[in-house]
mmCIF file of C-alpha atoms in Angstrom:
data_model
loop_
_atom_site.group_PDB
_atom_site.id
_atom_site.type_symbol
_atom_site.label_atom_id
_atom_site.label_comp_id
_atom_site.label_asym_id
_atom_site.label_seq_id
_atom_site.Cartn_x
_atom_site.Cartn_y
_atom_site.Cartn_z
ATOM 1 C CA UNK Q 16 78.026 -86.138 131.379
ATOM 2 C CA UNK Q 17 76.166 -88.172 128.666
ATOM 3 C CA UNK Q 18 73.672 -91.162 128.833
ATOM 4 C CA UNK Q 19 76.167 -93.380 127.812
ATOM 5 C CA UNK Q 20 78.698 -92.285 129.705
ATOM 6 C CA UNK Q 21 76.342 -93.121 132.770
ATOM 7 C CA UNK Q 22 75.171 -96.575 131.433
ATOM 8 C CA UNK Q 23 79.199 -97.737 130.621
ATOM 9 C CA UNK Q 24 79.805 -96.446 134.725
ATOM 10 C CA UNK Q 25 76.714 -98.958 135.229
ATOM 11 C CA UNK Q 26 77.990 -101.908 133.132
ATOM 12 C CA UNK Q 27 81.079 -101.256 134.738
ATOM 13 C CA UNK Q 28 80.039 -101.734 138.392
ATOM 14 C CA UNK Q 29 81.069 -105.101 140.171
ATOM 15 C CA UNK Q 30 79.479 -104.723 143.094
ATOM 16 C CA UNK Q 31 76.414 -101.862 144.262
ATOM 17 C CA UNK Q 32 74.873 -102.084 141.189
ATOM 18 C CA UNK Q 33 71.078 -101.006 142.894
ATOM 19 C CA UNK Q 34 72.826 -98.202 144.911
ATOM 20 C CA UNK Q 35 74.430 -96.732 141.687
ATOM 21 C CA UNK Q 36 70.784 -96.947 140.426
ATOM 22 C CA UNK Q 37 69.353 -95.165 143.506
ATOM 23 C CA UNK Q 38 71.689 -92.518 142.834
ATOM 24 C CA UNK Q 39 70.311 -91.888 139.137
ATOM 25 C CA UNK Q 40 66.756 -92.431 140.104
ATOM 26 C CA UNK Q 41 67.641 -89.132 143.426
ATOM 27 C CA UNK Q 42 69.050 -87.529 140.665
ATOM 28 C CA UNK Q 43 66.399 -87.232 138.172
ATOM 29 C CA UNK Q 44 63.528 -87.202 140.700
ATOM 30 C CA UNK Q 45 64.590 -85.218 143.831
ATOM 31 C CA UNK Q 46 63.796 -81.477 144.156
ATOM 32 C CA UNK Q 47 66.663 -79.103 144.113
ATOM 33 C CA UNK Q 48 66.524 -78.512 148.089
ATOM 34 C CA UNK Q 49 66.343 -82.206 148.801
ATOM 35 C CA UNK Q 50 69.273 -83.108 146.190
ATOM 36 C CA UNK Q 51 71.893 -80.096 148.050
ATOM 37 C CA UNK Q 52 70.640 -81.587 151.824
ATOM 38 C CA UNK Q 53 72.241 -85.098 151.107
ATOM 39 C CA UNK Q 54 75.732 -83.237 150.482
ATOM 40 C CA UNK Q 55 75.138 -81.943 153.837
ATOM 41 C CA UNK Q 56 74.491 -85.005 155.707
ATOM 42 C CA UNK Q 57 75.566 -84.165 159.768
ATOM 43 C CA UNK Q 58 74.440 -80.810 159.707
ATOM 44 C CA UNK Q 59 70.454 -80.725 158.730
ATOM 45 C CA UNK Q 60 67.735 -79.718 160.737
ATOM 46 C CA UNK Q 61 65.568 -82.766 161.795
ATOM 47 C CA UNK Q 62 62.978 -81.088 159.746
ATOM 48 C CA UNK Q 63 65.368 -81.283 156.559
ATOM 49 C CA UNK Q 64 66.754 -84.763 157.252
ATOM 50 C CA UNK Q 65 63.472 -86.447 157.533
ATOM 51 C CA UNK Q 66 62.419 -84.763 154.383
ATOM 52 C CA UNK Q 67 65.245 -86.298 152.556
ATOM 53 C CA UNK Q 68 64.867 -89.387 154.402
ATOM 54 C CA UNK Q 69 61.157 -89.603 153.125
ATOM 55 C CA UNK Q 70 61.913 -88.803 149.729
ATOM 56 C CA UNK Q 71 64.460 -91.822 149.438
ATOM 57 C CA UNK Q 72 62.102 -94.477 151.139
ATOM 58 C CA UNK Q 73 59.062 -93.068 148.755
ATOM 59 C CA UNK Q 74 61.131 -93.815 145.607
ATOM 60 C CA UNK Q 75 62.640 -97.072 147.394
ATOM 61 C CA UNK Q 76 65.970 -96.046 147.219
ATOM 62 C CA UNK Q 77 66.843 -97.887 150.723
ATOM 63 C CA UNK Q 78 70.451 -98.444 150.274
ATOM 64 C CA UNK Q 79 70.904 -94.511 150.260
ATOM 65 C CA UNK Q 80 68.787 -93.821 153.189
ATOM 66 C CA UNK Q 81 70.458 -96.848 155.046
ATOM 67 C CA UNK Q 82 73.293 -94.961 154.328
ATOM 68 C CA UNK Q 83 71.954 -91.491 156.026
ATOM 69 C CA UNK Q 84 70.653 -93.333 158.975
ATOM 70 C CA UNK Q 85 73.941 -94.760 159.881
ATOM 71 C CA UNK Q 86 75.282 -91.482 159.306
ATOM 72 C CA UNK Q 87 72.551 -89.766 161.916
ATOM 73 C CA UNK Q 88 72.775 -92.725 164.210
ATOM 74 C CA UNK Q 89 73.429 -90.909 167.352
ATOM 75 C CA UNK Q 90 70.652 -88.574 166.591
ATOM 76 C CA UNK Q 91 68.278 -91.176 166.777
ATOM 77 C CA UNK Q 92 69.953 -92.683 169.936
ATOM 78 C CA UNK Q 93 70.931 -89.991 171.849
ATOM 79 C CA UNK Q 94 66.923 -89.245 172.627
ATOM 80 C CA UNK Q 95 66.676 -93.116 173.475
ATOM 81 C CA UNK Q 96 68.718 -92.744 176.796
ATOM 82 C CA UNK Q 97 65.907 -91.012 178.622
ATOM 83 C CA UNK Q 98 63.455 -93.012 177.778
ATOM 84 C CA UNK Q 99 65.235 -95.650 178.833
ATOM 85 C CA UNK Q 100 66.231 -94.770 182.269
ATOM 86 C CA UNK Q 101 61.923 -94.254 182.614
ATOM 87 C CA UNK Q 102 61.664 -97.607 180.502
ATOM 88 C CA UNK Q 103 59.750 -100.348 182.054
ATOM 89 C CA UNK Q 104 61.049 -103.902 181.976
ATOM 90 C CA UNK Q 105 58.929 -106.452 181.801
ATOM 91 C CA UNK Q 106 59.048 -110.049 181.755
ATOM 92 C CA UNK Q 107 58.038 -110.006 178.214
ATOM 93 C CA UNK Q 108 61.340 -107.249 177.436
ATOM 94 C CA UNK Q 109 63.337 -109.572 179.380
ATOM 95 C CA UNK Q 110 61.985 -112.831 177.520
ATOM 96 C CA UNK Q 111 61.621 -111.773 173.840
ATOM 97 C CA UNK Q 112 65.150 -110.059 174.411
ATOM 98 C CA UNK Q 113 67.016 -113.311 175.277
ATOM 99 C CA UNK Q 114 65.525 -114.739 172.162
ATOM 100 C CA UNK Q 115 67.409 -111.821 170.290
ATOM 101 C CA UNK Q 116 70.434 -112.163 172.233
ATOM 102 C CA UNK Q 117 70.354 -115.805 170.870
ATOM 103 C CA UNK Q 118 69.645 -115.165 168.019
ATOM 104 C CA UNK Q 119 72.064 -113.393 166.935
ATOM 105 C CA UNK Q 120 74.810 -115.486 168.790
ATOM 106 C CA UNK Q 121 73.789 -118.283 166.308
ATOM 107 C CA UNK Q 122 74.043 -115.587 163.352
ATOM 108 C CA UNK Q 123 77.641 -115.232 164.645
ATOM 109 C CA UNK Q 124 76.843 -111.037 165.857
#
């Protein structure tokens, strides 16, 4: 593919214009090992995916690693349910989290 080949797919994008540009910029800059994990997204070591996860937040391409997050979302979640049955709820918890819950019933969540 050619330069202007690239910049005429740019020009040519109505909407995710800054994750089209996150894609160039993991292109260019990404090591080889980093660039072949994110076509393997859902089967990476933790080691690997937080690798590639730090990569993309280092060169602020957050749209892409939002992307991997959501992907790995029960990863992240699945460890959450022990500490939760050990979790401690305190008044504060309970407080500050009705001020979420409200929160985002007036944001229409």
């Amino acid at each position: 593919m050619k330069k202007e080949e690239l910049v005429r797919k740019f020009y040519m994008q109505k909407e995710e214009k800054e994750l089209f540009l996150e894609k160039l910029i993991f292109c260019n800059f990404s090591e080889q090992r980093d660039f072949e994990n994110y076509f393997k997204v859902g089967e990476l070591e933790e080691s690997e995916l937080f690798c590639l996860i730090s990569f993309l937040y280092h060169e602020d391409c957050f749209f892409m690693m939002l992307e991997i997050l959501n992907n790995y979302k029960q990863h992240f979640l699945s460890a959450g349910v022990f500490e939760l049955e050990e979790f401690d709820f305190s008044e504060k918890l309970l407080k500050r989290w009705e001020r979420m819950e409200k929160l985002e019933k007036i944001n229409g969540k």
